[in-house]
């Protein structure tokens, strides 16, 4: 069920009305749990079945850790094997199966099953990280496992965030699930601007700019200039799409009395790569920091082999961002994109430019922003490229501009980027400079009008559904 | 609280302003019947073709027909004069209009009309009817097209959409407003460089239309667009048949003594779908066509059309076209002979 479909809004209205009518925390939780499974299994009940099946082991393994602390490592290993195994199977099966089938065919073993394409269940990457965060924290003694299966299952399947996050920590979401909720009007007052902005970003900005982005990245060999303009347009599309989704998720959760994490904090105003990852997809970044980066750093520090400081500084972000790239998908472009950020973070750190670095001189500040923004745009260019060969061809073989038509199309793309990013700048200015006035209501009224104009019965899925 | 009330107030003002402005600018009266409005001009392209060439057999289809059958060779092989009315991007709504407003209206009517289609396209009336496809349909539609309006648009709208279309100018005129806004945005920067609309459109055409597309992206785009034809709803023949143009097309041909021949083409997309659902659909279609006395030639799973004969998931190569033309001619001769013997 997509947030932009009418089905979802009818579903939300029914669940919302029923939720606030029934009494008691447990009944409310059970209703949300059922709603989560309906929402998730709407396209295929098989998805909901798989969600349930993968939730059970983690609940009991966590309980087992508390009952038998001496077996914690074994139980953790089992959970990692199950979760990472399932994720890796669905994410990377298609990547390797064709090669494997060819290899077997060369050995005289025909296996047609390997050529069957598997569809990655939407949200698997997100709820797997939620479960892993829970089980790792329980194993470390940082979290008491919950005794109620329904509460844990709701933590995993909470419908506003099951498909594309935010990847909330159990410490944030479980206490909210375990405590009672009574209706407050402020839930609605907080929710509606978020939901409206989310729809506006998705329907008006992301879906409009998507058209030209798809056209440019469908070309066999665009010029370097067109590629860069396409990457710039994609930079806007992915922000509007993903932050729009997050806004709707946060607003929807708020309607049920839940507060879920913010995922974006003006990421394109970053001055360094570390700063960017502190502002972009924040819940994924903090997950990677806490469960990959820090444990790896501890392991390196405890290691008997003393590595040079510069090497430690380089290895940590490169490995972490490599994992981030792999998490995004089975494709070399994602791996290279992850490594690209790993290398950028290492270089900045080796130059002693940390995440919170902010030059005092306005010229230097502007320059630092421009350099980082260019890195971000190029990074999205790698991310959106259909293949590494395609990217290599553009970077090394294509001229900057092939014909005058390239320049015109590039400028058309730039016009679209300027026009469709303008509402985001206006919103930013309103948030900064105008708190209590008619400007915000006017902005939302205009946004609603534009949503009606741009509404289409076939809005494409959110980009992050595929991860 | 105050903020939401202010927003609602301003939104009401905006709705009122747009109500007056849009009704005036687009010459629309509200409330009105939902659905798009067509102009009364009908392009007579195929009427002239029929009257100039006087073919006995007409083939209707999209680009898969253009790349799939050589009409001259088919004429040679069958001994029947054949014309190909292939319109890239067309689908059942377009074929219905061409049949209704061109073929049966021509003084010279063909003896046979072949419609070359793939899988569920004949019972998917909402396929390719919006955006640029609407412009293509409008060329062959009259102002009053109740069947087209009902099957391609109204049947697919939920009650809320119908209400909004008929009542709110902002919603009813959204396609035009969006097109105009989009044009204004697209052409703003380049106009400062002296590049007018024509120059912009030519550049877009030069870069995108004549370019070689990245093969993987092309396949994904085709698969995504064709996905509509393989949803549970489209694969449910019993549910779709009465909502489609097929009964009306059969009726039109029978009324005008034209033998309708439906030819199911093979595509590489079919193999990626649920084989049982497609088999069930084709079985139901075949049974229905037999009852209606329509000739049905099914090449959907023909093993002679191997992958090497395909340029992409839908279109045949030159070699594929040559082979398929021969296959079609052979099947046609048998089927028409059988039909004549009845």
PDB file of C-alpha atoms in Angstrom, chain B residues 38 54 59-60 68 110 132 148-149 187 200 214 222 251 259 270 322-323 333:
ATOM      1  CA  UNK B  38     -12.919  15.491 -27.115  1.00  0.00           C
ATOM      2  CA  UNK B  54      -8.513  -0.462 -51.658  1.00  0.00           C
ATOM      3  CA  UNK B  59      -4.015  -4.843 -39.988  1.00  0.00           C
ATOM      4  CA  UNK B  60      -4.426  -2.761 -36.848  1.00  0.00           C
ATOM      5  CA  UNK B  68       6.502  -7.523 -36.749  1.00  0.00           C
ATOM      6  CA  UNK B 110     -11.979  -4.347 -46.220  1.00  0.00           C
ATOM      7  CA  UNK B 132       0.183  12.097 -25.097  1.00  0.00           C
ATOM      8  CA  UNK B 148     -14.910   5.410 -25.146  1.00  0.00           C
ATOM      9  CA  UNK B 149     -15.694   7.688 -22.219  1.00  0.00           C
ATOM     10  CA  UNK B 187      11.211  27.025 -21.311  1.00  0.00           C
ATOM     11  CA  UNK B 200      13.343  23.610 -27.128  1.00  0.00           C
ATOM     12  CA  UNK B 214      20.668   2.249 -22.580  1.00  0.00           C
ATOM     13  CA  UNK B 222       9.139  -1.535 -21.184  1.00  0.00           C
ATOM     14  CA  UNK B 251     -20.382  -5.914 -33.154  1.00  0.00           C
ATOM     15  CA  UNK B 259     -14.344 -10.790 -40.790  1.00  0.00           C
ATOM     16  CA  UNK B 270       4.908 -12.855 -21.201  1.00  0.00           C
ATOM     17  CA  UNK B 322      10.430 -12.084 -42.047  1.00  0.00           C
ATOM     18  CA  UNK B 323       9.821 -15.306 -40.158  1.00  0.00           C
ATOM     19  CA  UNK B 333      -4.522 -19.160 -45.268  1.00  0.00           C
TER      20      UNK B 333
END
